[in-house]
Coordinates of C-alpha atoms in Angstrom, one line a residue:
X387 CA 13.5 52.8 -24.4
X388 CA 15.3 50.3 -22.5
X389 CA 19.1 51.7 -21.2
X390 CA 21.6 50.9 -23.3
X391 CA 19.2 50.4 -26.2
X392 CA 20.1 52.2 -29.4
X393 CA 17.4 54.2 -31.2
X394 CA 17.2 54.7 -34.9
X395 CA 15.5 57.7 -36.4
X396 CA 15.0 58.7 -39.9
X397 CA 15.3 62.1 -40.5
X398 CA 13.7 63.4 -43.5
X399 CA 14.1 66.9 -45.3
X400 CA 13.2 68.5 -48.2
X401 CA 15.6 70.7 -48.6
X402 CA 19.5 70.8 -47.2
X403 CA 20.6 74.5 -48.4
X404 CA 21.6 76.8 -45.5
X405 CA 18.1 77.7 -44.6
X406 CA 16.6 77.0 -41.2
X407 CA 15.1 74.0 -41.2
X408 CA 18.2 72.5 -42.6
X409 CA 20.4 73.8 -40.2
X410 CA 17.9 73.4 -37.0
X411 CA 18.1 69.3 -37.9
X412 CA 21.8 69.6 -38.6
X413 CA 22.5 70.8 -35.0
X414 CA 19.8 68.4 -33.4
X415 CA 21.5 65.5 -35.0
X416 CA 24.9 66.8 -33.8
X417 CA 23.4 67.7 -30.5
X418 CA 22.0 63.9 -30.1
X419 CA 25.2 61.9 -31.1
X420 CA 26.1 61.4 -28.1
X421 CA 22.6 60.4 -26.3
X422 CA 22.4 56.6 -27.9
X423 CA 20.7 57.5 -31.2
X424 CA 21.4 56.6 -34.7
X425 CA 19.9 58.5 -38.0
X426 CA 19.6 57.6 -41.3
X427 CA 19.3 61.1 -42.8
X428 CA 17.7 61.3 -46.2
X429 CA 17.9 65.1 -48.1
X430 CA 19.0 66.4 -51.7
X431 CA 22.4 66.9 -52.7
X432 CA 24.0 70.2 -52.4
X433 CA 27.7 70.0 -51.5
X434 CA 27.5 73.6 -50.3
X435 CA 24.6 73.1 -48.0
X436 CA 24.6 71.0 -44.8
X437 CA 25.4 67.4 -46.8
X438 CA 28.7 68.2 -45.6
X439 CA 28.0 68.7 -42.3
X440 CA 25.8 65.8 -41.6
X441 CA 28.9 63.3 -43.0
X442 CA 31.0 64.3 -40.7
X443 CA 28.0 63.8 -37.8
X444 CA 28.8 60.6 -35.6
X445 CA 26.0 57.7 -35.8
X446 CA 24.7 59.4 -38.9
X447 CA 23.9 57.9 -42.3
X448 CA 23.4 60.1 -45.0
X449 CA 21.0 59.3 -48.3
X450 CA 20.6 61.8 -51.0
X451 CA 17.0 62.0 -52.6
X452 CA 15.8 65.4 -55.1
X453 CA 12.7 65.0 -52.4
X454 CA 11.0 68.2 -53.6
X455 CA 11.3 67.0 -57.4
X456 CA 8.7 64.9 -58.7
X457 CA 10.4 61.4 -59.2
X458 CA 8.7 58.5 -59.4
X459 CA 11.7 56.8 -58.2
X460 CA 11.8 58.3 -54.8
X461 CA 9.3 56.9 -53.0
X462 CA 11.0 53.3 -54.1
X463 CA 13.6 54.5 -52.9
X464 CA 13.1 55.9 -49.9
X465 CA 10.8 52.6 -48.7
X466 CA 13.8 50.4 -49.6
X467 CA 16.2 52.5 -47.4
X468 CA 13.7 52.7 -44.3
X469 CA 13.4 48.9 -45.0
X470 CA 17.1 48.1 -44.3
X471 CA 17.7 50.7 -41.7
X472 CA 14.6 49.6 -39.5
X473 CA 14.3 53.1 -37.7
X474 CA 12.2 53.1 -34.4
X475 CA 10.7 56.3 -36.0
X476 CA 10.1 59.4 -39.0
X477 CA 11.2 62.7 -37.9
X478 CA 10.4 64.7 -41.1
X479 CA 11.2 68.5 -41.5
X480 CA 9.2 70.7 -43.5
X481 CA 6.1 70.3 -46.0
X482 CA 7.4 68.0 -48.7
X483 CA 8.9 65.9 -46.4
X484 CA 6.1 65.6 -44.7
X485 CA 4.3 64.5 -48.0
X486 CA 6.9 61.0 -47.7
X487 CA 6.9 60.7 -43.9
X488 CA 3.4 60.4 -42.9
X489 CA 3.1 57.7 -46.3
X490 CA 6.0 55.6 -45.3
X491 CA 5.1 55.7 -41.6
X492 CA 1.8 54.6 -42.5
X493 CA 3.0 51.9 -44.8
X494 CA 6.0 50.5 -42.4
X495 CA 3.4 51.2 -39.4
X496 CA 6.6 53.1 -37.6
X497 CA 5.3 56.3 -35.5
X498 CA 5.6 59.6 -37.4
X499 CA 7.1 63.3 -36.0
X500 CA 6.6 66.0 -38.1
X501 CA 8.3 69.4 -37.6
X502 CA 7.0 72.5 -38.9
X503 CA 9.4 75.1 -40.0
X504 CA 6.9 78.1 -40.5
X505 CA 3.4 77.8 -41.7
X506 CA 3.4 78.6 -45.8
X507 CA 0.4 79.5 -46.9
X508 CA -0.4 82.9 -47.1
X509 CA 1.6 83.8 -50.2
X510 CA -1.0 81.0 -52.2
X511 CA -4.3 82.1 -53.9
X512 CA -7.5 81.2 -52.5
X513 CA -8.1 77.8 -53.7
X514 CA -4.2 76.9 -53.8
X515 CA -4.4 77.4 -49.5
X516 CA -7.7 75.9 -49.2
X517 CA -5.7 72.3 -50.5
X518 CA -2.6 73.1 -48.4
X519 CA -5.1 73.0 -45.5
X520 CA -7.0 70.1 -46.3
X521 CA -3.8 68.2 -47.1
X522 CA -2.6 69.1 -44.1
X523 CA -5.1 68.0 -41.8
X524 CA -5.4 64.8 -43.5
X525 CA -1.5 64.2 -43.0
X526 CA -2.0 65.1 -39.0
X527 CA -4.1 61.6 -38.9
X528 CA -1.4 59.2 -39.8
X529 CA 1.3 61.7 -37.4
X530 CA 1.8 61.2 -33.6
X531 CA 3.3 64.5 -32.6
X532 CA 3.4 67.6 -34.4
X533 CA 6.5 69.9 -33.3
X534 CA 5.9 73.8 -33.3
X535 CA 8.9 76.0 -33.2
X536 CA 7.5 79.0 -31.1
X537 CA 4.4 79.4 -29.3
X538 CA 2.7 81.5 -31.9
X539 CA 3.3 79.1 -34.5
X540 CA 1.6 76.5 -32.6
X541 CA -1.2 79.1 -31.6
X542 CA -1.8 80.0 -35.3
X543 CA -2.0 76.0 -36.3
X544 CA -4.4 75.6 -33.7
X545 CA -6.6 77.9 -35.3
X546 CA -6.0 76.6 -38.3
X547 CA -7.0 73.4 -36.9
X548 CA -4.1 71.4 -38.9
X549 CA -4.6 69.1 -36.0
X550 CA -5.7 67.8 -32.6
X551 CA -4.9 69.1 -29.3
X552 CA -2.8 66.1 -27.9
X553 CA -0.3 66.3 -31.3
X554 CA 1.2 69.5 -30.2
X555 CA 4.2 69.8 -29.2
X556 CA 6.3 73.1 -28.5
X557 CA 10.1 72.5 -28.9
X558 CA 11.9 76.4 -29.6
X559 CA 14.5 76.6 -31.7
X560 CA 17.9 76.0 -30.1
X561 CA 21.7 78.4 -30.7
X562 CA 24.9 77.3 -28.8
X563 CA 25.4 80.3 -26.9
X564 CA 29.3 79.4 -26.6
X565 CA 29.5 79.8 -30.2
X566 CA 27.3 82.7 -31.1
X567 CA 28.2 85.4 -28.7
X568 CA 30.2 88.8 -28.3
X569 CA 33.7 88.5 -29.3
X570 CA 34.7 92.4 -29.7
X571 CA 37.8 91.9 -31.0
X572 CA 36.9 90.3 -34.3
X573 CA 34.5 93.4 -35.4
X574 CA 37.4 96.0 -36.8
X575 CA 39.8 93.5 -38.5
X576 CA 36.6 92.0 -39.9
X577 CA 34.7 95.1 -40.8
X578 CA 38.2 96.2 -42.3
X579 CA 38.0 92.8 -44.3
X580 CA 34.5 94.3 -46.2
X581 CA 35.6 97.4 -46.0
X582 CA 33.0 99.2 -43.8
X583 CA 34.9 101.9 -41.3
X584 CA 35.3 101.7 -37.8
X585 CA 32.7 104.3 -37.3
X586 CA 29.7 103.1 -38.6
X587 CA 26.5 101.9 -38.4
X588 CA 26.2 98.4 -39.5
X589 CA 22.7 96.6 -39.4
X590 CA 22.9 93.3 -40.5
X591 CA 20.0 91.3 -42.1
X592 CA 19.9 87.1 -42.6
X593 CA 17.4 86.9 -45.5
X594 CA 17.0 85.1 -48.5
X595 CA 15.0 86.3 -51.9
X596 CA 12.4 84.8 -50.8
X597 CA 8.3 86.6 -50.6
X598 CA 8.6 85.2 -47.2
X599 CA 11.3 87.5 -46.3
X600 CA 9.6 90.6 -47.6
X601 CA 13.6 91.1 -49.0
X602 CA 12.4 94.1 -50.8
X603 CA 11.3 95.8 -47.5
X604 CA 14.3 95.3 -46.1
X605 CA 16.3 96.8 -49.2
X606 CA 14.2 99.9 -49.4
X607 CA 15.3 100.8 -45.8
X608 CA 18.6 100.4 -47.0
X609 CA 18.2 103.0 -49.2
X610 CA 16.5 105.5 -46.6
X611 CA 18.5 105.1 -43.8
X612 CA 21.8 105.8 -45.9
X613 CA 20.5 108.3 -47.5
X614 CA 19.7 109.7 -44.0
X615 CA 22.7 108.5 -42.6
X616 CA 26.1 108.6 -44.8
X617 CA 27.8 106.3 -41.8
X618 CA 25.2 103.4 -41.9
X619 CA 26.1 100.1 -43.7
X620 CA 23.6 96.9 -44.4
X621 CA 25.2 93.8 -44.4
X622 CA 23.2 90.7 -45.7
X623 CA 23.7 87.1 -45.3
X624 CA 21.7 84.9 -47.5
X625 CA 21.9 86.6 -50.5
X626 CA 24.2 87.5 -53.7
X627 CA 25.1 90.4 -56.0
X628 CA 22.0 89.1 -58.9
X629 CA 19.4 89.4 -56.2
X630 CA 20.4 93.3 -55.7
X631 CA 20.8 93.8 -59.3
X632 CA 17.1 92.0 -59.7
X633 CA 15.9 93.8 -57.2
X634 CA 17.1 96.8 -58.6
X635 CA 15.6 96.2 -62.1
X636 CA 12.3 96.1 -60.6
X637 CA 12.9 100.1 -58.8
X638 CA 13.8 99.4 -55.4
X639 CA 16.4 102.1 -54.3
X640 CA 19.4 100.7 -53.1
X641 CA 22.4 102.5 -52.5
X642 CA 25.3 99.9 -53.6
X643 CA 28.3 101.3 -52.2
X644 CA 26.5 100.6 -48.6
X645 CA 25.8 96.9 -49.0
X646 CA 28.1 94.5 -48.4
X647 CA 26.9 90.4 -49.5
X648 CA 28.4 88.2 -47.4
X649 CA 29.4 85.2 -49.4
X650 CA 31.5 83.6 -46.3
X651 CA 28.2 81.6 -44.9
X652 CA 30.3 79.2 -43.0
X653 CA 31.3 81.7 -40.0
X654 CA 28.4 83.8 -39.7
X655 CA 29.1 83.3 -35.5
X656 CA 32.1 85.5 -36.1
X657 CA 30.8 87.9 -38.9
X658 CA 28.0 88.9 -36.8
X659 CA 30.2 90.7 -34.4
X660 CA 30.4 93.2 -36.9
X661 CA 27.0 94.5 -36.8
X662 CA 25.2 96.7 -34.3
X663 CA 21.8 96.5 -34.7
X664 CA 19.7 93.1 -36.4
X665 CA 17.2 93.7 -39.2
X666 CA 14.1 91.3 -40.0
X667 CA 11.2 92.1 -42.2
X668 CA 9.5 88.7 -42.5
X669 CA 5.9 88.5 -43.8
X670 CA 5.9 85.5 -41.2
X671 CA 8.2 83.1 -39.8
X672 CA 8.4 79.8 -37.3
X673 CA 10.8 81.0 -35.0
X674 CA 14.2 82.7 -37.5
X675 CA 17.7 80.9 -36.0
X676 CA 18.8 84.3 -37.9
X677 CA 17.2 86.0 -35.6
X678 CA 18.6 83.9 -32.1
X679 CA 21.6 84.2 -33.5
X680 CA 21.9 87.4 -33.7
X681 CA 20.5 88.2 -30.3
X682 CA 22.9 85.7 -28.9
X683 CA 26.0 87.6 -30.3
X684 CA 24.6 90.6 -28.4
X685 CA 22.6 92.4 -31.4
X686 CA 19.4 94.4 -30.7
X687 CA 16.6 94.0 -33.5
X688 CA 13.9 95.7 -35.1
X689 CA 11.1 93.2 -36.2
X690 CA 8.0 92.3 -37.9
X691 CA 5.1 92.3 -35.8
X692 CA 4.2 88.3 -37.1
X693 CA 4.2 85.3 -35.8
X694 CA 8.0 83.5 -34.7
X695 CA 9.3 87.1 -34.0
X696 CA 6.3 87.6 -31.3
X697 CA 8.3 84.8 -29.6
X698 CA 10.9 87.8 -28.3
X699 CA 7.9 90.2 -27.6
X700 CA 9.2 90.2 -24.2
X701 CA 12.0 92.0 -24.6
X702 CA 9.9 95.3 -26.8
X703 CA 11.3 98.3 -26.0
X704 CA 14.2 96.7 -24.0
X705 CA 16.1 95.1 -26.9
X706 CA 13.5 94.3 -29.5
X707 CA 11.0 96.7 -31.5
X708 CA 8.6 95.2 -33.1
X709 CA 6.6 97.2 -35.7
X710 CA 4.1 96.6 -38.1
X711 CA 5.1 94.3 -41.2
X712 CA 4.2 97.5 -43.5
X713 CA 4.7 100.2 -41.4
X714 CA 7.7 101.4 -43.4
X715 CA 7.8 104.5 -41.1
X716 CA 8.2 102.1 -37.9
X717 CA 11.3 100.3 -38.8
X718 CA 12.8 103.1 -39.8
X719 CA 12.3 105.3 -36.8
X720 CA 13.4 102.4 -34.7
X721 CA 16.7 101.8 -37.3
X722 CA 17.2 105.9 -36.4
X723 CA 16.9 105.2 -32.7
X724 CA 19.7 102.5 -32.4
X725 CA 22.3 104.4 -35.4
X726 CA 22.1 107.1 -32.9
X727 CA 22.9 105.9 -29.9
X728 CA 25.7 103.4 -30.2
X729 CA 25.6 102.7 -26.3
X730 CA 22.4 101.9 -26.1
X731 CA 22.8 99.3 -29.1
X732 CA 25.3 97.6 -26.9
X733 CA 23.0 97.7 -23.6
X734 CA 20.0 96.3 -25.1
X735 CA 21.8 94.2 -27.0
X736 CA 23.5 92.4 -23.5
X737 CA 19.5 92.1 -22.7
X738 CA 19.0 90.1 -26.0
X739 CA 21.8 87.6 -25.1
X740 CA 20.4 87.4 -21.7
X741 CA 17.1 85.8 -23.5
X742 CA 18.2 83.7 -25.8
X743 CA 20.4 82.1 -23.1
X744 CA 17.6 81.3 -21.1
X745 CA 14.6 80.8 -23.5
X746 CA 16.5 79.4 -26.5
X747 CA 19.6 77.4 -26.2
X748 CA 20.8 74.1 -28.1
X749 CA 20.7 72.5 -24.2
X750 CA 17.2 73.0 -24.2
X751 CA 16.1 71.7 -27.4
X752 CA 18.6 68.5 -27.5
X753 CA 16.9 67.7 -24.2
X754 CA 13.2 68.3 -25.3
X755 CA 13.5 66.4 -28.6
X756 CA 15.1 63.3 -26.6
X757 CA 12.7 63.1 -24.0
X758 CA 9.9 63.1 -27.3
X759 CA 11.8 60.4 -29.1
X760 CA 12.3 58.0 -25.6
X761 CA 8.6 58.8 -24.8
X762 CA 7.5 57.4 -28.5
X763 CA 9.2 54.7 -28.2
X764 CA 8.5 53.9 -25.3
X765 CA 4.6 53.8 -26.0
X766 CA 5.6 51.7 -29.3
X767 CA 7.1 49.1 -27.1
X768 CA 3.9 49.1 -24.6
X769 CA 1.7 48.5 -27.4
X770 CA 4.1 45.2 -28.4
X771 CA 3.9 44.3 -24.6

């Protein structure tokens, strides 16, 4: 890309809730606006996800397509917006997205990036999987790069063989670890704010109800460890009062007057400075910002042993524990070890930080993502030449 040349991507999504992959593009577009890009941005509507956000995002252009909904109007429209932007390339997120990219960058003959967001296939049945691979694999021919959130996901979708060697590309998920960190003087007035006292235990969990997410896991080792422990307190983000009460409807033990819902999504960088001790119970995952986020606010964790969360491995014994994703016993010894020693929550929880500031920052990402776009254009210009 020549200096002083402006580069046009079109970022497509799927989905534009408050969910990883939404946010992940959300800060990469933010994190590029001042590096001589410009995005055209097309998502669904939702007000209350990161629409609002991406508006307010210098050099970007927001269109809003039901992308996961099947219209026939969509891929019209879609093709008539790339037409009139003219990106230099496709930078889609997740798998429906991808369903559009690969199509349009085939048809427009513009070079295609595909980020994955987690690998979904295991919660399909047999022959359901079988097409998600093949469909896969066949989309990898008509993409240039394939971006892979952690190591293990990339390891796992090389076994797969979703595609070839050269496509890979591992670009880890990115926090600003100026605005996720320690701030101890926010945790009483906000814990008073939920009411949750001074004293106690608070793990905190970033889930949605989602199989995924194993939520049900997670809620049944609310109800142990409070039972066990009077002083401990879960606090989920993600979630809302109908989820407990389904979850509840279908026996899963919850003790109520512990939970506290977050509904205030907007500030989780300060709400997390509430909690002690970070909860995740994923069946799998790419690499959970929930998870970074909480690490870099200074937050131990107790993990699923899956693929995203080995990404921290590391750090086992020394910050992290990683158990078994059924080992129901595991997490909650591990839960027991942290609500009983509050100091050394807050020691290997400075460890945690220490990681994510050097593994998984915003800096790092921004940079690796730019040097991919300039070195894709680049080799579309040498093919003109």
């Amino acid at each position: 890309m020549c200096t002083g040349e402006v580069l046009r991507t079109l970022q497509i999504s799927g989905r534009s809730d408050l969910s990883g992959g939404p946010i992940l593009m959300t800060r990469l577009l933010q994190g590029l606006s001042e590096h001589g890009f410009e995005h055209l941005v097309v998502c669904p509507d939702r007000p209350e996800g990161v629409n609002g956000i991406l508006a307010k995002t210098p050099n970007v252009q927001l269109l809003n397509l039901p992308l996961r909904e099947l219209r026939t109007q969509n891929p019209y429209s879609l093709l008539r917006a790339a037409q009139q932007f003219r990106p230099s390339l496709i930078h889609s997120h997740g798998k429906a997205a991808g369903l559009y990219s690969r199509a349009l960058g085939k048809c427009l003959q513009i070079p295609v990036i595909h980020h994955y967001h987690g690998l979904h296939y295991r919660q399909y049945s047999a022959w359901k999987r079988a097409a998600y691979l093949w469909t896969e694999r066949n989309l990898a021919k008509m993409t240039d790069r394939i971006i892979c959130v952690s190591e293990s996901e990339r390891k796992e979708a090389g076994q797969l063989r979703l595609a070839e060697e050269r496509q890979w590309v591992v670009i880890p998920n990115g926090v600003d670890t100026q605005q996720f960190c320690p701030r101890p003087e926010l945790r009483s007035p906000m814990r008073t704010q939920l009411g949750i006292p001074e004293t106690a235990f608070v793990v905190w969990c970033t889930m949605r109800n989602d199989h995924m997410k194993h939520p049900e896991l997670a809620l049944a080792l609310q109800g142990l460890l409070t039972t066990s422990n009077p002083e401990a307190f879960f606090v989920i983000a993600g979630m809302d009062d109908t989820d407990l009460d389904s979850f509840e409807r279908q026996g899963v033990s919850l003790r109520r007057s512990h939970i506290r819902v977050l509904k205030d999504k907007t500030n989780l960088h300060e709400w997390l400075n509430i909690a002690d001790c970070y909860l995740n119970t994923s069946r799998w995952e790419g690499l959970s910002l929930g998870l970074l986020e909480a690490m870099a606010t200074g937050l131990p964790a107790v993990l699923s042993d899956v693929t995203g969360n080995q990404e921290v491995a590391p750090l086992q014994g020394n910050g992290v524990r990683l158990v078994h994703r059924n080992h129901i016993d595991g997490y909650l010894k591990n839960l027991k070890i942290f609500s009983d020693s509050k100091r050394q929550c807050h020691s290997e929880g400075a460890r945690c930080r220490e990681y994510v500031e050097s593994h998984f920052n915003t800096t790092m990402m921004i940079q690796s993502i730019t040097l991919l776009y300039q070195t894709i254009a680049d080799s579309v210009e040498n093919r003109k030449t």
